[in-house]
Every structure is written in structure tokens, then in C-alpha cells.
Coordinates of C-alpha atoms and ligand atoms in Angstrom, one line a residue:
X14 CA 217.6 -106.0 66.6
X15 CA 218.7 -103.3 64.0
X16 CA 222.2 -101.9 63.5
X17 CA 221.0 -98.5 64.6
X18 CA 217.7 -97.2 66.0
X19 CA 216.7 -93.5 66.3
X20 CA 214.1 -93.5 69.0
X21 CA 211.4 -91.2 70.2
X22 CA 211.8 -88.5 67.6
X23 CA 209.3 -86.4 65.7
X24 CA 209.5 -87.8 62.2
X25 CA 209.2 -85.2 59.4
X26 CA 209.4 -87.6 56.5
X27 CA 210.2 -85.3 53.6
X28 CA 206.9 -85.5 51.8
X29 CA 205.4 -82.4 53.5
X30 CA 203.2 -84.7 55.7
X31 CA 202.7 -83.4 59.3
X32 CA 205.2 -84.8 61.7
X33 CA 204.5 -88.0 63.6
X34 CA 206.2 -89.9 66.4
X35 CA 208.1 -93.1 65.4
X36 CA 211.4 -95.0 65.8
X37 CA 213.6 -95.5 62.8
X38 CA 215.4 -98.9 62.5
X39 CA 218.4 -98.9 60.2
X40 CA 220.0 -102.1 58.8
X41 CA 222.6 -102.6 56.1
X42 CA 222.5 -98.9 55.1
X43 CA 218.7 -98.9 54.6
X44 CA 215.8 -97.7 56.6
X45 CA 214.4 -101.1 57.6
X46 CA 211.5 -100.1 59.7
X47 CA 209.5 -97.0 60.7
X48 CA 207.7 -98.2 63.8
X49 CA 207.4 -98.3 67.6
X50 CA 209.6 -99.7 70.4
X51 CA 212.4 -100.8 68.0
X52 CA 215.7 -102.0 69.5
X53 CA 219.2 -101.7 68.0
X54 CA 222.8 -102.5 68.7
X55 CA 223.3 -98.7 68.7
X56 CA 220.6 -96.3 69.8
X57 CA 220.1 -92.6 69.5
X58 CA 217.5 -91.0 71.8
X59 CA 215.9 -88.3 69.7
X60 CA 213.3 -87.1 72.4
X61 CA 212.5 -83.5 71.6
X62 CA 214.3 -83.7 68.3
X63 CA 213.1 -83.8 64.7
X64 CA 214.2 -86.8 62.5
X65 CA 214.2 -85.9 58.8
X66 CA 215.7 -87.5 55.7
X67 CA 219.3 -86.3 55.1
X68 CA 219.3 -82.9 53.5
X69 CA 220.0 -82.7 49.7
X70 CA 221.8 -79.7 48.3
X71 CA 221.0 -79.3 44.6
X72 CA 223.8 -76.7 44.0
X73 CA 227.2 -76.5 45.7
X74 CA 230.9 -76.5 44.9
X75 CA 232.6 -78.8 47.5
X76 CA 234.0 -80.8 44.6
X77 CA 236.8 -78.2 44.4
X78 CA 238.0 -79.1 47.9
X79 CA 236.8 -82.6 48.4
X80 CA 240.2 -84.2 47.5
X81 CA 241.9 -82.2 50.2
X82 CA 239.0 -82.5 52.7
X83 CA 237.3 -85.9 52.3
X84 CA 235.3 -85.3 55.5
X85 CA 233.5 -82.3 53.9
X86 CA 233.2 -80.9 57.4
X87 CA 231.2 -77.8 56.8
X88 CA 228.6 -79.7 54.8
X89 CA 228.0 -82.8 57.0
X90 CA 227.8 -80.5 60.0
X91 CA 225.0 -78.5 58.4
X92 CA 223.0 -81.6 57.9
X93 CA 223.6 -82.1 54.2
X94 CA 224.1 -85.7 53.2
X95 CA 223.9 -85.5 49.4
X96 CA 224.9 -82.7 47.1
X97 CA 225.6 -82.1 43.4
X98 CA 229.0 -81.3 42.0
X99 CA 230.3 -79.8 38.8
X100 CA 228.0 -76.8 39.0
X101 CA 228.0 -73.4 37.3
X102 CA 229.8 -74.8 34.2
X103 CA 232.9 -75.5 36.3
X104 CA 233.5 -79.2 36.9
X105 CA 237.0 -80.4 37.9
X106 CA 236.9 -82.6 34.8
X107 CA 237.5 -83.4 32.0
X108 CA 241.1 -82.4 32.1
X109 CA 242.1 -83.2 28.6
X110 CA 243.6 -81.1 25.8
X111 CA 243.8 -77.6 27.4
X112 CA 244.1 -78.9 31.0
X113 CA 246.5 -76.1 32.1
X114 CA 244.0 -73.4 31.1
X115 CA 241.2 -75.1 33.1
X116 CA 243.5 -75.7 36.1
X117 CA 244.6 -72.0 36.2
X118 CA 240.9 -71.0 36.2
X119 CA 239.7 -73.4 38.9
X120 CA 242.6 -73.0 41.3
X121 CA 241.2 -70.1 43.3
X122 CA 238.2 -72.3 44.2
X123 CA 240.5 -74.9 45.8
X124 CA 241.4 -72.6 48.7
X125 CA 245.1 -73.1 48.4
X126 CA 244.9 -76.9 48.7
X127 CA 247.8 -78.7 46.9
X128 CA 246.0 -81.0 44.5
X129 CA 247.7 -83.3 42.1
X130 CA 245.5 -82.4 39.1
X131 CA 246.6 -85.6 37.4
X132 CA 243.2 -87.1 36.6
X133 CA 241.6 -86.7 33.2
X134 CA 238.0 -87.9 32.8
X135 CA 235.1 -87.7 35.2
X136 CA 235.5 -91.4 35.8
X137 CA 239.1 -90.9 36.8
X138 CA 238.2 -88.0 39.1
X139 CA 235.5 -90.0 40.8
X140 CA 238.0 -92.9 41.4
X141 CA 240.4 -90.5 43.1
X142 CA 237.7 -89.2 45.4
X143 CA 236.6 -92.7 46.2
X144 CA 240.1 -93.7 47.1
X145 CA 240.5 -90.9 49.6
X146 CA 237.0 -91.4 50.9
X147 CA 234.0 -89.1 51.2
X148 CA 231.9 -87.7 54.0
X149 CA 228.7 -87.1 52.0
X150 CA 227.1 -88.3 48.8
X151 CA 227.8 -86.5 45.6
X152 CA 225.8 -86.3 42.4
X153 CA 228.1 -85.4 39.5
X154 CA 227.3 -82.9 36.7
X155 CA 229.7 -82.0 33.9
X156 CA 230.4 -78.3 33.4
X157 CA 229.9 -76.8 30.0
X158 CA 232.7 -74.3 30.7
X159 CA 235.1 -77.0 31.5
X160 CA 234.2 -78.8 28.3
X161 CA 234.5 -75.6 26.3
X162 CA 237.9 -74.7 27.8
X163 CA 239.2 -78.1 26.9
X164 CA 238.3 -77.6 23.3
X165 CA 238.7 -73.9 22.6
X166 CA 240.2 -72.2 25.6
X167 CA 238.7 -68.8 26.5
X168 CA 238.0 -67.8 22.9
X169 CA 235.1 -65.3 22.5
X170 CA 233.6 -66.9 19.4
X171 CA 231.3 -69.7 18.2
X172 CA 232.9 -73.2 18.0
X173 CA 233.6 -74.6 14.5
X174 CA 231.8 -77.7 13.4
X175 CA 234.7 -79.8 14.4
X176 CA 235.0 -78.1 17.8
X177 CA 231.3 -78.6 18.4
X178 CA 231.7 -82.3 17.6
X179 CA 234.6 -82.5 20.1
X180 CA 232.5 -80.8 22.8
X181 CA 229.7 -83.2 22.2
X182 CA 232.1 -86.0 22.5
X183 CA 233.4 -84.8 25.8
X184 CA 229.9 -84.3 27.1
X185 CA 228.8 -87.7 26.0
X186 CA 231.9 -89.2 27.7
X187 CA 230.9 -87.8 31.1
X188 CA 227.2 -88.6 30.7
X189 CA 228.2 -92.1 29.7
X190 CA 230.3 -92.3 32.9
X191 CA 227.3 -91.5 34.9
X192 CA 226.9 -87.6 35.0
X193 CA 223.4 -86.5 35.9
X194 CA 223.5 -83.7 33.4
X195 CA 225.4 -80.6 32.2
X196 CA 225.7 -77.3 34.1
X197 CA 226.4 -73.9 32.5
X198 CA 227.9 -70.7 33.8
X199 CA 226.7 -68.2 31.2
X200 CA 227.3 -65.1 33.5
X201 CA 231.1 -65.2 33.0
X202 CA 233.8 -66.7 30.7
X203 CA 233.9 -69.0 28.9
X204 CA 230.1 -69.7 29.1
X205 CA 229.3 -66.1 28.4
X206 CA 231.0 -66.5 25.0
X207 CA 228.5 -69.2 23.9
X208 CA 225.2 -68.8 22.1
X209 CA 221.9 -70.6 22.1
X210 CA 222.6 -72.7 19.0
X211 CA 225.7 -74.2 20.7
X212 CA 223.6 -75.1 23.8
X213 CA 220.8 -76.6 21.7
X214 CA 223.4 -78.8 19.9
X215 CA 224.8 -80.0 23.3
X216 CA 221.2 -80.4 24.5
X217 CA 220.7 -83.2 22.1
X218 CA 223.4 -85.2 23.8
X219 CA 221.9 -84.3 27.3
X220 CA 218.6 -85.7 26.0
X221 CA 220.1 -88.8 24.7
X222 CA 221.1 -89.6 28.3
X223 CA 218.0 -88.3 30.0
X224 CA 220.1 -85.6 31.8
X225 CA 219.2 -82.4 33.5
X226 CA 220.3 -78.9 32.3
X227 CA 221.4 -76.8 35.3
X228 CA 222.2 -73.2 34.6
X229 CA 223.9 -70.2 36.1
X230 CA 222.2 -67.8 33.8
X231 CA 223.5 -64.6 32.3
X232 CA 222.6 -61.8 34.7
X233 CA 219.2 -60.2 34.6
X234 CA 215.7 -61.5 34.7
X235 CA 215.4 -60.9 30.9
X236 CA 217.8 -63.8 30.7
X237 CA 215.3 -66.1 32.4
X238 CA 213.3 -65.5 29.2
X239 CA 216.3 -66.6 27.2
X240 CA 216.7 -69.6 29.4
X241 CA 213.1 -70.6 28.9
X242 CA 213.4 -70.1 25.1
X243 CA 216.4 -72.4 25.1
X244 CA 214.4 -74.9 27.2
X245 CA 211.6 -75.0 24.7
X246 CA 214.0 -75.4 21.8
X247 CA 216.3 -78.0 23.5
X248 CA 213.6 -79.9 25.3
X249 CA 215.5 -80.8 28.4
X250 CA 214.4 -80.4 32.0
X251 CA 216.0 -77.3 33.6
X252 CA 217.2 -76.2 36.9
X253 CA 217.9 -72.5 37.3
X254 CA 220.7 -72.1 39.8
X255 CA 220.8 -69.5 42.6
X256 CA 217.9 -67.6 41.1
X257 CA 218.2 -64.6 43.4
X258 CA 221.6 -63.4 42.3
X259 CA 220.6 -63.7 38.6
X260 CA 217.3 -61.9 38.9
X261 CA 218.4 -59.0 41.1
X262 CA 220.7 -57.3 38.7
X263 CA 218.3 -55.9 36.2
X264 CA 218.1 -52.2 36.8
X265 CA 215.1 -51.7 34.5
X266 CA 212.6 -53.5 36.7
X267 CA 212.4 -51.1 39.6
X268 CA 211.8 -52.9 42.9
X269 CA 209.8 -55.9 41.7
X270 CA 212.5 -58.2 40.4
X271 CA 211.3 -61.1 42.4
X272 CA 207.7 -60.9 41.3
X273 CA 208.6 -60.5 37.7
X274 CA 211.0 -63.5 37.8
X275 CA 208.4 -65.7 39.4
X276 CA 205.7 -64.7 36.9
X277 CA 208.0 -65.6 34.1
X278 CA 208.8 -68.9 35.8
X279 CA 205.2 -69.7 36.4
X280 CA 204.1 -68.9 32.9
X281 CA 206.8 -71.3 31.5
X282 CA 205.6 -74.0 33.8
X283 CA 202.0 -73.5 32.7
X284 CA 203.2 -73.8 29.1
X285 CA 204.7 -77.2 29.9
X286 CA 208.3 -76.4 30.4
X287 CA 209.9 -78.6 33.1
X288 CA 211.8 -75.9 34.9
X289 CA 212.5 -75.4 38.6
X290 CA 215.0 -73.2 40.5
X291 CA 217.1 -72.9 43.6
X292 CA 218.1 -70.1 45.8
X293 CA 220.7 -69.6 48.6
X294 CA 219.2 -67.8 51.6
X295 CA 221.4 -64.7 51.5
X296 CA 221.6 -61.3 49.8
X297 CA 225.3 -61.7 48.9
X298 CA 227.1 -64.1 46.5
X299 CA 230.6 -65.3 46.1
X300 CA 232.9 -66.2 43.3
X301 CA 236.3 -65.6 41.8
X302 CA 237.7 -62.1 42.4
X303 CA 238.5 -62.0 38.7
X304 CA 234.8 -62.1 37.9
X305 CA 234.6 -58.5 38.9
X306 CA 236.7 -57.7 35.8
X307 CA 234.7 -57.1 32.6
X308 CA 234.3 -60.2 30.5
X309 CA 236.1 -58.8 27.4
X310 CA 239.2 -58.4 29.5
X311 CA 239.1 -62.1 30.5
X312 CA 239.1 -63.3 26.9
X313 CA 241.9 -65.8 26.3
X314 CA 242.2 -67.0 29.9
X315 CA 243.9 -66.2 33.2
X316 CA 247.4 -65.4 31.9
X317 CA 246.1 -63.2 29.1
X318 CA 243.8 -61.3 31.5
X319 CA 246.7 -60.7 33.9
X320 CA 248.8 -59.3 31.0
X321 CA 246.0 -57.0 30.0
X322 CA 245.6 -55.7 33.6
X323 CA 249.2 -54.4 33.4
X324 CA 248.3 -52.2 30.5
X325 CA 247.4 -48.6 31.6
X326 CA 245.1 -48.1 28.6
X327 CA 243.1 -51.2 29.4
X328 CA 242.9 -50.1 33.0
X329 CA 241.5 -46.7 31.8
X330 CA 238.9 -48.5 29.8
X331 CA 237.9 -50.7 32.8
X332 CA 237.7 -47.5 35.0
X333 CA 235.4 -46.0 32.4
X334 CA 233.1 -49.0 32.6
X335 CA 233.0 -49.0 36.4
X336 CA 232.0 -45.3 36.4
X337 CA 229.4 -45.8 33.6
X338 CA 225.7 -46.4 34.2
X339 CA 225.6 -49.9 32.7
X340 CA 226.6 -52.6 35.1
X341 CA 227.2 -50.1 37.9
X342 CA 225.4 -52.2 40.4
X343 CA 227.6 -55.2 39.8
X344 CA 230.7 -53.2 39.8
X345 CA 230.3 -51.1 42.9
X346 CA 233.6 -51.7 44.7
X347 CA 232.1 -50.8 48.0
X348 CA 230.0 -54.0 47.7
X349 CA 232.8 -56.3 46.7
X350 CA 234.7 -58.0 49.6
X351 CA 238.0 -59.8 49.2
X352 CA 237.5 -63.1 51.0
X353 CA 240.5 -65.1 50.1
X354 CA 244.0 -64.4 48.7
X355 CA 246.8 -66.8 48.3
X356 CA 249.9 -64.8 49.4
X357 CA 250.7 -64.1 53.1
X358 CA 251.6 -60.5 52.1
X359 CA 248.0 -59.7 51.3
X360 CA 246.2 -61.8 53.9
X361 CA 245.3 -58.7 55.9
X362 CA 243.1 -57.6 53.1
X363 CA 240.8 -60.6 53.6
X364 CA 237.4 -59.4 54.8
X365 CA 237.9 -55.8 53.4
X366 CA 236.0 -54.4 50.4
X367 CA 238.0 -53.4 47.3
X368 CA 237.1 -49.8 48.1
X369 CA 238.6 -50.1 51.6
X370 CA 241.7 -51.7 50.3
X371 CA 242.1 -48.9 47.7
X372 CA 241.7 -46.3 50.5
X373 CA 244.3 -48.1 52.6
X374 CA 246.7 -48.0 49.7
X375 CA 245.7 -44.5 48.7
X376 CA 245.0 -45.9 45.2
X377 CA 242.1 -45.9 42.7
X378 CA 239.7 -48.8 43.2
X379 CA 240.2 -50.4 39.8
X380 CA 244.0 -50.1 40.2
X381 CA 243.8 -51.8 43.6
X382 CA 241.7 -54.6 42.2
X383 CA 244.0 -55.1 39.2
X384 CA 247.2 -55.0 41.3
X385 CA 245.7 -57.5 43.7
X386 CA 244.8 -59.9 41.0
X387 CA 248.3 -59.6 39.5
X388 CA 250.0 -60.1 42.8
X389 CA 247.8 -63.1 43.6
X390 CA 248.1 -64.6 40.1
X391 CA 244.3 -64.4 40.1
X392 CA 244.1 -66.8 43.0
X393 CA 241.6 -64.7 45.0
X394 CA 237.9 -64.9 45.8
X395 CA 235.2 -62.3 46.5
X396 CA 231.8 -61.9 48.2
X397 CA 229.5 -59.4 46.4
X398 CA 226.4 -57.9 48.0
X399 CA 223.8 -58.0 45.2
X400 CA 220.3 -57.9 46.6
X401 CA 217.4 -57.0 48.8
X402 CA 216.2 -59.3 51.5
X403 CA 212.6 -58.9 50.4
X404 CA 213.4 -60.3 47.0
X405 CA 215.1 -63.3 48.5
X406 CA 212.0 -63.8 50.8
X407 CA 209.6 -63.6 47.8
X408 CA 211.7 -66.0 45.7
X409 CA 212.3 -68.4 48.6
X410 CA 208.6 -68.7 49.3
X411 CA 207.7 -70.0 45.8
X412 CA 206.8 -73.7 45.7
X413 CA 209.0 -74.4 42.7
X414 CA 212.1 -72.9 44.4
X415 CA 214.3 -75.1 46.6
X416 CA 217.2 -74.1 48.8
X417 CA 220.9 -74.5 47.9
X418 CA 224.1 -73.5 49.5
X419 CA 226.3 -72.6 46.4
X420 CA 229.2 -72.9 48.9
X421 CA 232.5 -74.6 49.2
X422 CA 233.6 -77.1 51.8
X423 CA 235.6 -75.5 54.6
X424 CA 236.6 -76.6 58.1
X425 CA 237.6 -74.5 61.1
X426 CA 241.0 -76.3 61.1
X427 CA 243.9 -76.7 58.7
X428 CA 244.1 -75.1 55.2
X429 CA 240.4 -74.9 54.8
X430 CA 240.1 -72.5 57.8
X431 CA 241.7 -69.8 55.6
X432 CA 240.1 -66.7 54.5
X433 CA 236.6 -65.3 55.2
X434 CA 234.4 -67.5 53.0
X435 CA 230.7 -66.9 52.5
X436 CA 228.9 -68.1 55.6
X437 CA 226.7 -70.2 53.4
X438 CA 229.5 -72.7 53.3
X439 CA 228.7 -73.6 56.9
X440 CA 225.1 -72.5 57.4
X441 CA 222.9 -72.2 54.3
X442 CA 220.5 -75.0 55.2
X443 CA 220.1 -74.3 59.0
X444 CA 219.6 -70.7 58.0
X445 CA 216.9 -71.6 55.5
X446 CA 215.1 -73.6 58.2
X447 CA 215.6 -71.1 61.1
X448 CA 215.1 -67.7 59.3
X449 CA 212.7 -68.6 56.5
X450 CA 210.5 -71.3 58.1
X451 CA 210.6 -70.7 61.8
X452 CA 211.2 -66.9 62.1
X453 CA 209.6 -65.5 59.0
X454 CA 207.0 -68.2 58.7
X455 CA 207.2 -68.3 54.9
X456 CA 206.4 -72.0 55.0
X457 CA 205.9 -74.7 57.6
X458 CA 208.7 -76.8 59.0
X459 CA 207.4 -79.8 57.1
X460 CA 207.4 -77.8 53.8
X461 CA 210.9 -76.5 54.4
X462 CA 212.1 -80.1 55.0
X463 CA 210.3 -81.2 51.8
X464 CA 212.2 -78.6 49.8
X465 CA 215.4 -79.7 51.5
X466 CA 214.9 -83.4 50.8
X467 CA 212.4 -85.0 48.5
X468 CA 212.1 -82.1 46.2
X469 CA 215.8 -81.9 45.2
X470 CA 216.0 -85.7 45.3
X471 CA 213.2 -86.0 42.8
X472 CA 214.6 -83.2 40.6
X473 CA 217.9 -85.1 40.4
X474 CA 216.2 -88.5 39.9
X475 CA 217.4 -89.9 43.2
X476 CA 214.4 -92.1 43.9
X477 CA 215.8 -94.0 46.8
X478 CA 216.5 -90.9 48.9
X479 CA 214.8 -87.8 50.2
X480 CA 211.9 -89.5 51.9
X481 CA 212.0 -91.3 55.3
X482 CA 210.2 -94.6 54.7
X483 CA 211.0 -98.2 54.7
X484 CA 213.4 -99.4 51.9
X485 CA 215.0 -96.0 51.4
X486 CA 218.7 -95.4 51.8
X487 CA 219.5 -94.4 55.4
X488 CA 220.5 -90.8 55.2
X489 CA 219.1 -88.9 58.2
X490 CA 219.5 -85.5 59.8
X491 CA 218.4 -85.1 63.4
X492 CA 217.9 -81.6 64.7
X493 CA 216.5 -79.6 67.5
X494 CA 213.8 -77.4 66.1
X495 CA 214.3 -74.8 68.9
X496 CA 218.0 -74.6 68.5
X497 CA 218.9 -75.2 64.9
X498 CA 220.5 -72.1 63.4
X499 CA 223.5 -70.9 61.5
X500 CA 226.2 -69.2 63.6
X501 CA 228.8 -68.1 61.1
X502 CA 228.8 -64.4 59.9
X503 CA 230.6 -62.6 57.1
X504 CA 233.3 -61.5 59.5
X505 CA 233.5 -64.8 61.4
X506 CA 232.4 -67.5 59.0
X507 CA 234.3 -70.6 60.2
X508 CA 231.6 -71.7 62.6
X509 CA 229.4 -74.8 62.6
X510 CA 225.7 -74.4 63.0
X511 CA 223.9 -75.2 66.3
X512 CA 221.2 -77.7 66.9
X513 CA 222.2 -80.6 64.5
X514 CA 223.4 -83.3 66.9
X515 CA 223.2 -86.4 64.6
X516 CA 223.7 -87.0 60.9
X517 CA 223.6 -90.4 59.4
X518 CA 225.1 -91.1 55.9
X519 CA 224.3 -94.4 54.2
X520 CA 223.5 -96.0 57.6
X521 CA 226.6 -94.7 59.4
X522 CA 226.8 -92.0 62.0
X523 CA 228.7 -89.1 60.5
X524 CA 227.8 -86.6 63.2
X525 CA 227.4 -87.9 66.8
X526 CA 226.4 -85.5 69.6
X527 CA 227.5 -82.6 67.3
X528 CA 231.0 -84.0 66.5
X529 CA 232.2 -85.5 63.2
X530 CA 232.9 -89.2 63.8
X531 CA 235.4 -89.3 60.9
X532 CA 233.1 -91.7 59.0
X533 CA 233.6 -91.5 55.3
X534 CA 230.4 -93.3 54.3
X535 CA 229.5 -91.1 51.3
X536 CA 229.4 -92.3 47.7
X537 CA 229.5 -90.6 44.3
X538 CA 226.4 -91.7 42.4
X539 CA 226.4 -92.6 38.7
X540 CA 223.3 -92.2 36.7
X541 CA 222.1 -95.3 35.0
X542 CA 221.1 -95.0 31.4
X543 CA 217.4 -95.9 31.0
Ligands
ZN607 ZN1 226.9 -70.1 39.9

């Protein structure tokens, strides 16, 4: 008699092996038996449903909201039971020397939640989250940007020897506290101000702890070459984050960005570089609205940027850049949607492009953008259309590319129901399964599940999750293969996906008949030093 038995389902075990019929017996948070005719104190009838390991998201940003939304609703509802945090260089920790600079930068990501911001180290942050509880498992990374801001703010220069030592110290502190690696955000400040030598130096510390280097690259596929060069020099394993948005923005490569990217990736793997990538299944990304502003105007941090944006001569310079050829694609204001603003006065702009807002105000686009950032104290978010669907298809089909959400935790109630966030926050994984496996047939259902489970688990070094077999931790996602789909859209994003009736986290039902049980069975893992 087990604690919980999932009966009569088709088991897709996460290895890519064809589905088979079995019951799953769960006891003490573990998968105790995969067999037949099992009985339990609690039983789920999974007839007609697929039973898979809980889905693992190798790249997301729910850590920015998890203290205000411990249930992590939009993630557990989309079948994700484990996810990384501290991505794109932007971890919520450490908050040491220049904590105010970092807090000002991270605030827009927190969707207006009132957080105490009174932790300092990663260890301290993890303890806060554990106190309030957690709906899914989290795998912590420490952000290079967060470390750099603590030591040298938003300065556009190389660190001095002493500053580099200080950065290494902060990196070592988080790794010693159990971080799985370091993430970078080289496409925007402050990561964009750092050069290869700095990353190689920090790489030595990553290697000391056996960590993973996870990178939001500088934009353009030519930077995949730089990333690979860095990997050969630094010698760490690498995960390229949201590959699509980075490779699509190189105007020189005509219409074959995806093929070029994959050729470069394959060549690096043949040469022995341990590099894999992830992609979110959409042609639009989302970030801070301030990231639409040129990087030079962001130097020095949020307050300095807002001061600059008041200056008519600086606005004129920005206007010149927006009209110029270089970077035109990324700065086309008809493709930049405002998705969240903090003040009530501007809420009606949510869901509109910057170009539409400018038209409504009878203003120039750059002026409208700058005024909005000033009025919102930079607490605003955007969605930017960057790509072609065919590129996303080609990239997603590659066997070294796994799916990610790159989203934030939201919920269709309370403060997190605000704004028009990217629909990936609710539906990235169901969409990957429905659109890319079932409808487009880019891979089988079993292969999709492998890329959503054992592949990211192995990449992160989680050897007790991601495969459904005896002795593994009991994270399960049970879905209807005919009904599973994302339902949120860019105009109506706050919608849970269909067809995921049961989710089990560490042996406890988190979603039961499509409803959150309120269970907070998630844990934050800490990497053990080998
Ligand atoms: Zn990123």
C-alpha cells in the first residue's frame, strides 16, 4: 500500500523510450515502484493520460516573484516541477555593498510586489524562500551582473585587480552555499561592459566548484563564436540561454540565422566543447523596458539613466540611433510592446506598442519611451518581437536544444494578475509539446518529454530527477495528450494551460483535477561539492 498510486496511465519515462503502460507507486517522496495493479492510500486514475517525470525548466525568472507568490501558480499549472533561478546575470542575491543599485535594477521584474529586500547572501535569500514555502523546486545560479553591480555598480570599464578579487570572492561565496553555476547577461548592462578576460578569471572559480556557465549572450550569432572561444579558454560546461533571440538579430546573415547558429554549435561540440542550448517556443521576447534604451545611456545605473533621458541633446542622440541602420531591427518601436507599468495613470498603455503610445500622445516615439520610463521610475517591462517562426522551428528541432520558458511567475489573481506579461509565463512547456511535437511533428512526444525532463536534469547535474523509474524523486506531470495546450495570448495572457490535470512535487499533489492544492512541497537544491 503506497502513499499515492497513479494508475493505468501511459508512462513516458523521460529517456526517450516509447511509452508503456504501468502504475506508479509513490512512497515517502520517492517513486517506489513502476509496476502493475499497485494500490495506494490515494489513487489517481490516469486512463487515457500520459504520466511523465515532472518537467524541468532550465531557464526562468520566477525567483523575482517567488517571495510574493510561493505557490508559483503559472509554473506548477504548466507542469513544471523544477526550474533554475538567478538567470541572465540577474540573481536576487548577493545584496551586499551596492545593494540599492541592484534593487533599483531588479524591481521591475518583481511585478510591483512589495518585497522586504533585507537579505544579503544567496544562503539568506534561500532561507527566506524556504520560510514562506515554495510550490516547485528551484536550482540556484548566481548572476554575474548582480555580482558586478555589488562591486562596481554600472561602470563601463574593466574591474581593477582588487575589484576582480572581490567579484571572485562573491562568486565563491554563492557557489560555496550551493549555487549550480554562474549566469551572465552580456546583452545589456552591466554584463555588456565586461570582457572575456574577466569571465575567464571568474571561470576559474566556477571550475573549482564544478559549476555550469549559463549565458545570455551578446546579440548576434557572431557572438556564439565569442561564447565558444570563451568556453575553450575557460574550460567550463556551457548552456546558451534562449538561443533564438540571440541568433535572430544579426542582419548580415540573410534568412539563414538558425542554420548558421546550429552549424557553429555543432562544430564546437565536435571539437569537444561541452555546450548545449535552450529556446523558448515563441518569436517574441520580454525584458525591462529600459533595455530598449542604448547601453551607453544606461551606464551608471537606473538613476543616472533617468537623468540622462531628461536631457534633450541625449534624446536627440538616441533618436539618431533609432533611425540609423545599425540596430534598427532591435529598436523598431512598432515591435516593442509595453507589458507592465507601475503607475495607475499609465496602465491603459499596457498591451500597446511604443509606436502606438506615441501616436496616442501625438509625440515622437523616442520621446514617448523616455517620458514613460521617467514617469515609471523605470519600473516597466516590454515584449519585443524579434524573430521568424521558421528560425524557431529549426532551432527547436536540434537535439542539443532543450525548451525553456524564460518567464516570470504570475497568477490570474492578486498583484501578479497585473499587466500583459509574455504568455510563456503560463504556457511555454504545453506550447512546446502541442505546437512543436504534436502539430508540427518536429519530434516525437517521447523525445519532447526527454528534452523537458532528463535532458535539462542531466545538464544541471540533478541525477535523482528527470526520469520516471524506481528510486527517483517523485515529481510527476500527468497530461492529456489530446488536450494539452497553452491558452494564453499576448493580449490575454493570464490563462492556465489546458490538459494538465495532475502535478506531483516531491511526492505531494500540487495540481489535482486541474486545481492548485496549495501544497508547497518544493525545495531549493544546493549543489554538493564533489
Ligand atoms: Zn536572458
